[in-house]
Amino acid sequence: MPAQGKHRRPKSTSLGRGLAAVTTGGAVLALPVIGATSAFAAPAPAAAPQAVAPAAVVAQANSAAKATPAKHSVVAGETLSKIAREHSISGGWKKLYEGNRKIVGSNPDLIHPGIKLVIGAKSAASSDDKSSKASPSAARGASADRADRSDRIDAAPVAKAAPAAAKEAVTYTNDLDGWIKESLAIMAEQGIPGTYEGIHRNIMRESSGNPAAINNWDSNAVKGTPSKGLLQVIDPTFQAYHVPGTSTDSYDPVANITAACNYAADRYGSIDNVFGAY
């Protein structure tokens, strides 16, 4: 054995030669070699738990962020309908109003700048209420179903990509083109007929595209109800055909267009059928 040891390590350090000499003297003194080997090997597994902790913290933070409803601070000129479209709220302005009735008040057409609307509060409350009323057996069934669905999702990663096609919020320019397009979106939700061309044609005839236009000389003006706005609507007509979710100001471009188109649809079938004074 000593001869073989010298053959394998002809250039041993002084520590190696000392251990070899002791080993030659007696096998029982080989224990320090085992202890030294263990001392170098022990630190290796200690790093594993440190890699797990950050991931758990990030996952918990992400879950908390997703559970917190978004908030929207109302600015001048906004309506529930416009805010609902910007946040892609399913159910439109009515759903947004239901979740913020205490904040908005009894009139959904009147929202004050500065109030903060909660986006998604209604859905969260409904979910909590249903969970609290569920029977123990139903809760166990739901847990089992969630676990089963989790297994299916893990087994088929393709399913995770499906919800990615979320509807993007639509924004409109603050000009005639944007006002007409926003009005058309509201009209589509309310089932009011009309086209871009029909609206634009009548606006250019009635006001030349000036939202502050007012007629102070015709018979309506003499009666104290002058025609106002892009489509020259008198106040009684505006109030009668005002579309919920739009501004109650008859000079507001989107509210004026939408109310006028609602009136034209009722009287002429569509704003597209109007080619003169109406």
Tab-separated table of C-alpha atoms in Angstrom:
chain	number	residue	atom	x	y	z
A	1	MET	CA	0.000	0.000	0.000
A	2	PRO	CA	2.669	2.664	0.824
A	3	ALA	CA	4.345	1.906	-2.444
A	4	GLN	CA	1.106	2.415	-4.376
A	5	GLY	CA	0.394	5.681	-2.511
A	6	LYS	CA	3.787	7.065	-3.507
A	7	HIS	CA	3.193	5.997	-7.120
A	8	ARG	CA	-0.131	7.853	-7.387
A	9	ARG	CA	1.000	11.105	-5.762
A	10	PRO	CA	4.735	11.555	-6.337
A	11	LYS	CA	4.352	15.335	-5.676
A	12	SER	CA	2.190	15.333	-2.528
A	13	THR	CA	2.090	18.455	-0.346
A	14	SER	CA	3.511	18.362	3.128
A	15	LEU	CA	0.000	17.848	4.535
A	16	GLY	CA	-0.574	14.921	2.201
A	17	ARG	CA	2.747	13.336	3.156
A	18	GLY	CA	1.925	13.756	6.834
A	19	LEU	CA	-1.415	12.025	6.428
A	20	ALA	CA	0.169	9.234	4.467
A	21	ALA	CA	2.780	8.708	7.144
A	22	VAL	CA	0.156	8.539	9.831
A	23	THR	CA	-1.901	6.175	7.715
A	24	THR	CA	1.098	3.958	7.333
A	25	GLY	CA	1.465	3.932	11.080
A	26	GLY	CA	-2.148	2.910	11.841
A	27	ALA	CA	-5.551	2.783	10.065
A	28	VAL	CA	-7.452	4.266	13.009
A	29	LEU	CA	-5.891	7.692	12.373
A	30	ALA	CA	-7.583	7.889	8.951
A	31	LEU	CA	-10.660	9.505	10.631
A	32	PRO	CA	-9.285	13.081	10.280
A	33	VAL	CA	-9.261	12.564	6.521
A	34	ILE	CA	-13.001	11.722	6.560
A	35	GLY	CA	-13.761	14.717	8.782
A	36	ALA	CA	-11.829	17.026	6.466
A	37	THR	CA	-13.668	15.676	3.451
A	38	SER	CA	-17.054	16.208	5.152
A	39	ALA	CA	-16.134	19.791	6.064
A	40	PHE	CA	-15.601	20.667	2.393
A	41	ALA	CA	-18.750	18.827	1.200
A	42	ALA	CA	-21.265	20.209	3.753
A	43	PRO	CA	-21.810	23.757	2.380
A	44	ALA	CA	-23.101	22.513	-1.028
A	45	PRO	CA	-26.796	21.792	-0.148
A	46	ALA	CA	-27.172	24.948	2.015
A	47	ALA	CA	-27.785	27.261	-1.002
A	48	ALA	CA	-30.934	25.414	-2.211
A	49	PRO	CA	-33.571	26.925	0.158
A	50	GLN	CA	-32.437	30.498	-0.658
A	51	ALA	CA	-33.518	30.152	-4.317
A	52	VAL	CA	-37.073	29.157	-3.357
A	53	ALA	CA	-37.910	32.045	-1.023
A	54	PRO	CA	-37.844	34.945	-3.588
A	55	ALA	CA	-40.133	33.060	-5.999
A	56	ALA	CA	-42.691	32.484	-3.233
A	57	VAL	CA	-42.593	36.155	-2.242
A	58	VAL	CA	-43.037	37.302	-5.864
A	59	ALA	CA	-45.957	34.896	-6.384
A	60	GLN	CA	-47.645	36.139	-3.207
A	61	ALA	CA	-47.158	39.784	-4.263
A	62	ASN	CA	-48.570	39.093	-7.739
A	63	SER	CA	-51.624	37.395	-6.244
A	64	ALA	CA	-52.242	40.332	-3.923
A	65	ALA	CA	-51.909	42.780	-6.837
A	66	LYS	CA	-54.419	40.868	-8.962
A	67	ALA	CA	-56.922	40.728	-6.100
A	68	THR	CA	-56.917	44.520	-5.615
A	69	PRO	CA	-59.673	46.258	-7.679
A	70	ALA	CA	-58.498	49.065	-9.974
A	71	LYS	CA	-59.563	52.630	-9.301
A	72	HIS	CA	-60.321	55.409	-11.777
A	73	SER	CA	-60.296	59.084	-10.861
A	74	VAL	CA	-62.942	60.977	-12.826
A	75	VAL	CA	-61.822	64.031	-14.801
A	76	ALA	CA	-63.955	66.776	-16.347
A	77	GLY	CA	-65.841	65.702	-19.470
A	78	GLU	CA	-65.840	61.966	-18.702
A	79	THR	CA	-68.979	59.816	-18.583
A	80	LEU	CA	-69.676	56.350	-17.204
A	81	SER	CA	-70.053	55.067	-20.751
A	82	LYS	CA	-66.663	56.417	-21.795
A	83	ILE	CA	-64.911	55.060	-18.682
A	84	ALA	CA	-66.539	51.643	-19.134
A	85	ARG	CA	-65.236	51.431	-22.690
A	86	GLU	CA	-61.714	52.533	-21.706
A	87	HIS	CA	-61.529	49.765	-19.099
A	88	SER	CA	-63.323	47.181	-21.327
A	89	ILE	CA	-65.963	46.538	-18.660
A	90	SER	CA	-68.326	43.739	-19.581
A	91	GLY	CA	-71.851	45.101	-19.230
A	92	GLY	CA	-70.811	48.666	-20.076
A	93	TRP	CA	-71.731	51.737	-18.070
A	94	LYS	CA	-74.629	49.958	-16.310
A	95	LYS	CA	-72.234	47.420	-14.732
A	96	LEU	CA	-69.872	50.245	-13.715
A	97	TYR	CA	-72.770	52.185	-12.184
A	98	GLU	CA	-74.004	49.145	-10.217
A	99	GLY	CA	-70.603	48.780	-8.587
A	100	ASN	CA	-70.313	52.485	-7.758
A	101	ARG	CA	-73.926	53.525	-7.055
A	102	LYS	CA	-73.079	54.795	-3.547
A	103	ILE	CA	-70.258	56.942	-4.936
A	104	VAL	CA	-72.054	58.299	-8.024
A	105	GLY	CA	-75.497	58.801	-6.500
A	106	SER	CA	-78.963	58.340	-7.944
A	107	ASN	CA	-78.187	59.979	-11.312
A	108	PRO	CA	-75.761	57.934	-13.493
A	109	ASP	CA	-75.649	60.774	-16.027
A	110	LEU	CA	-74.015	63.125	-13.520
A	111	ILE	CA	-70.555	62.210	-12.267
A	112	HIS	CA	-68.366	64.792	-10.570
A	113	PRO	CA	-64.665	65.276	-11.379
A	114	GLY	CA	-62.430	63.987	-8.620
A	115	ILE	CA	-64.555	61.047	-7.433
A	116	LYS	CA	-62.846	57.667	-7.551
A	117	LEU	CA	-64.675	54.805	-9.206
A	118	VAL	CA	-63.806	51.223	-8.322
A	119	ILE	CA	-63.379	48.975	-11.367
A	120	GLY	CA	-64.394	45.370	-10.735
A	121	ALA	CA	-65.749	45.832	-7.186
A	122	LYS	CA	-69.140	44.291	-8.007
A	123	SER	CA	-67.676	41.056	-9.316
A	124	ALA	CA	-65.426	40.612	-6.306
A	125	ALA	CA	-68.312	41.167	-3.862
A	126	SER	CA	-70.544	38.724	-5.689
A	127	SER	CA	-67.858	36.067	-5.625
A	128	ASP	CA	-67.307	36.491	-1.873
A	129	ASP	CA	-71.059	36.351	-1.213
A	130	LYS	CA	-71.497	33.165	-3.213
A	131	SER	CA	-68.518	31.561	-1.476
A	132	SER	CA	-69.900	32.365	1.984
A	133	LYS	CA	-73.314	30.862	1.151
A	134	ALA	CA	-71.941	27.647	-0.382
A	135	SER	CA	-72.543	24.431	1.570
A	136	PRO	CA	-69.548	22.458	2.935
A	137	SER	CA	-70.087	19.737	0.351
A	138	ALA	CA	-70.215	22.324	-2.435
A	139	ALA	CA	-67.028	23.924	-1.110
A	140	ARG	CA	-65.290	20.543	-1.121
A	141	GLY	CA	-66.565	19.965	-4.633
A	142	ALA	CA	-65.283	23.357	-5.730
A	143	SER	CA	-61.868	22.650	-4.204
A	144	ALA	CA	-61.712	19.330	-5.973
A	145	ASP	CA	-62.753	20.972	-9.231
A	146	ARG	CA	-60.094	23.656	-8.851
A	147	ALA	CA	-57.479	21.009	-8.206
A	148	ASP	CA	-58.684	19.031	-11.206
A	149	ARG	CA	-58.611	22.111	-13.425
A	150	SER	CA	-55.132	22.929	-12.164
A	151	ASP	CA	-53.953	19.474	-13.182
A	152	ARG	CA	-55.515	19.886	-16.609
A	153	ILE	CA	-53.880	23.266	-17.128
A	154	ASP	CA	-50.480	21.887	-16.098
A	155	ALA	CA	-50.956	18.977	-18.446
A	156	ALA	CA	-51.916	21.203	-21.380
A	157	PRO	CA	-49.842	24.439	-21.405
A	158	VAL	CA	-51.605	25.560	-24.601
A	159	ALA	CA	-54.742	26.364	-22.557
A	160	LYS	CA	-52.874	29.127	-20.688
A	161	ALA	CA	-52.494	31.156	-23.872
A	162	ALA	CA	-56.251	31.391	-24.511
A	163	PRO	CA	-57.096	34.333	-22.155
A	164	ALA	CA	-54.268	36.425	-23.658
A	165	ALA	CA	-56.578	37.934	-26.287
A	166	ALA	CA	-57.916	40.627	-23.919
A	167	LYS	CA	-59.821	43.512	-25.500
A	168	GLU	CA	-57.752	46.675	-25.564
A	169	ALA	CA	-59.265	49.907	-24.313
A	170	VAL	CA	-60.380	52.214	-27.142
A	171	THR	CA	-59.425	55.884	-27.038
A	172	TYR	CA	-60.827	58.637	-29.247
A	173	THR	CA	-59.269	61.861	-30.445
A	174	ASN	CA	-60.730	65.115	-29.136
A	175	ASP	CA	-61.898	66.348	-32.540
A	176	LEU	CA	-64.818	65.890	-34.925
A	177	ASP	CA	-63.556	62.525	-36.148
A	178	GLY	CA	-63.146	61.226	-32.584
A	179	TRP	CA	-66.540	62.572	-31.442
A	180	ILE	CA	-68.365	60.872	-34.301
A	181	LYS	CA	-66.565	57.555	-33.731
A	182	GLU	CA	-67.249	57.612	-29.984
A	183	SER	CA	-70.918	58.416	-30.634
A	184	LEU	CA	-71.158	55.530	-33.100
A	185	ALA	CA	-69.751	53.163	-30.449
A	186	ILE	CA	-72.422	54.288	-27.955
A	187	MET	CA	-75.130	54.075	-30.614
A	188	ALA	CA	-74.081	50.493	-31.393
A	189	GLU	CA	-74.472	49.593	-27.707
A	190	GLN	CA	-77.927	51.231	-27.564
A	191	GLY	CA	-79.174	49.898	-30.916
A	192	ILE	CA	-79.400	53.369	-32.508
A	193	PRO	CA	-78.872	53.275	-36.308
A	194	GLY	CA	-76.565	55.635	-38.175
A	195	THR	CA	-73.312	55.810	-40.134
A	196	TYR	CA	-70.227	58.003	-40.017
A	197	GLU	CA	-71.097	59.553	-43.387
A	198	GLY	CA	-74.683	60.352	-42.383
A	199	ILE	CA	-73.598	62.004	-39.122
A	200	HIS	CA	-70.722	63.940	-40.695
A	201	ARG	CA	-72.909	65.227	-43.566
A	202	ASN	CA	-75.541	66.614	-41.207
A	203	ILE	CA	-72.992	68.125	-38.801
A	204	MET	CA	-71.318	70.088	-41.599
A	205	ARG	CA	-74.700	71.435	-42.748
A	206	GLU	CA	-75.950	72.328	-39.248
A	207	SER	CA	-72.845	73.695	-37.480
A	208	SER	CA	-69.809	73.340	-39.806
A	209	GLY	CA	-68.272	71.162	-37.079
A	210	ASN	CA	-68.414	73.790	-34.291
A	211	PRO	CA	-69.613	72.181	-31.015
A	212	ALA	CA	-70.328	75.640	-29.521
A	213	ALA	CA	-72.604	76.734	-32.372
A	214	ILE	CA	-75.968	78.261	-31.387
A	215	ASN	CA	-78.856	79.662	-33.454
A	216	ASN	CA	-80.233	82.850	-31.890
A	217	TRP	CA	-82.459	84.016	-34.739
A	218	ASP	CA	-84.895	81.265	-35.855
A	219	SER	CA	-88.368	80.441	-34.502
A	220	ASN	CA	-86.928	78.140	-31.824
A	221	ALA	CA	-84.734	80.968	-30.540
A	222	VAL	CA	-87.763	83.274	-30.425
A	223	LYS	CA	-89.506	80.710	-28.204
A	224	GLY	CA	-86.493	80.674	-25.873
A	225	THR	CA	-85.129	77.283	-26.965
A	226	PRO	CA	-82.332	78.000	-29.450
A	227	SER	CA	-80.713	75.151	-31.377
A	228	LYS	CA	-77.299	74.203	-29.968
A	229	GLY	CA	-74.207	72.149	-30.677
A	230	LEU	CA	-72.913	70.098	-33.581
A	231	LEU	CA	-76.337	68.901	-34.722
A	232	GLN	CA	-78.285	71.969	-33.537
A	233	VAL	CA	-80.586	70.294	-31.005
A	234	ILE	CA	-82.982	72.334	-28.870
A	235	ASP	CA	-82.977	71.617	-25.125
A	236	PRO	CA	-86.420	69.909	-24.955
A	237	THR	CA	-85.410	67.471	-27.740
A	238	PHE	CA	-82.021	66.874	-26.154
A	239	GLN	CA	-83.598	66.037	-22.791
A	240	ALA	CA	-86.230	63.781	-24.349
A	241	TYR	CA	-83.715	61.789	-26.422
A	242	HIS	CA	-80.665	62.007	-24.169
A	243	VAL	CA	-78.792	58.692	-24.074
A	244	PRO	CA	-77.869	57.464	-20.551
A	245	GLY	CA	-74.148	57.355	-19.924
A	246	THR	CA	-73.423	60.516	-21.926
A	247	SER	CA	-73.078	64.063	-20.607
A	248	THR	CA	-76.205	66.037	-19.703
A	249	ASP	CA	-74.643	69.125	-21.279
A	250	SER	CA	-76.261	69.669	-24.698
A	251	TYR	CA	-73.062	71.345	-25.931
A	252	ASP	CA	-71.040	68.202	-25.220
A	253	PRO	CA	-70.094	66.893	-28.703
A	254	VAL	CA	-70.675	63.186	-28.046
A	255	ALA	CA	-73.885	63.737	-26.055
A	256	ASN	CA	-75.215	66.143	-28.716
A	257	ILE	CA	-74.530	63.752	-31.609
A	258	THR	CA	-75.948	60.730	-29.803
A	259	ALA	CA	-79.147	62.478	-28.704
A	260	ALA	CA	-79.707	63.927	-32.195
A	261	CYS	CA	-79.206	60.512	-33.815
A	262	ASN	CA	-81.611	58.978	-31.282
A	263	TYR	CA	-84.207	61.617	-32.214
A	264	ALA	CA	-83.588	61.132	-35.962
A	265	ALA	CA	-83.952	57.356	-35.600
A	266	ASP	CA	-87.297	57.818	-33.857
A	267	ARG	CA	-88.656	60.280	-36.405
A	268	TYR	CA	-86.901	59.391	-39.687
A	269	GLY	CA	-85.601	55.871	-39.129
A	270	SER	CA	-81.959	56.999	-39.078
A	271	ILE	CA	-79.769	60.105	-39.217
A	272	ASP	CA	-78.758	58.767	-42.642
A	273	ASN	CA	-82.245	59.662	-43.912
A	274	VAL	CA	-81.885	63.322	-42.936
A	275	PHE	CA	-80.814	65.677	-45.758
A	276	GLY	CA	-82.151	68.996	-44.516
A	277	ALA	CA	-83.664	70.779	-41.545
A	278	TYR	CA	-85.091	68.267	-39.101
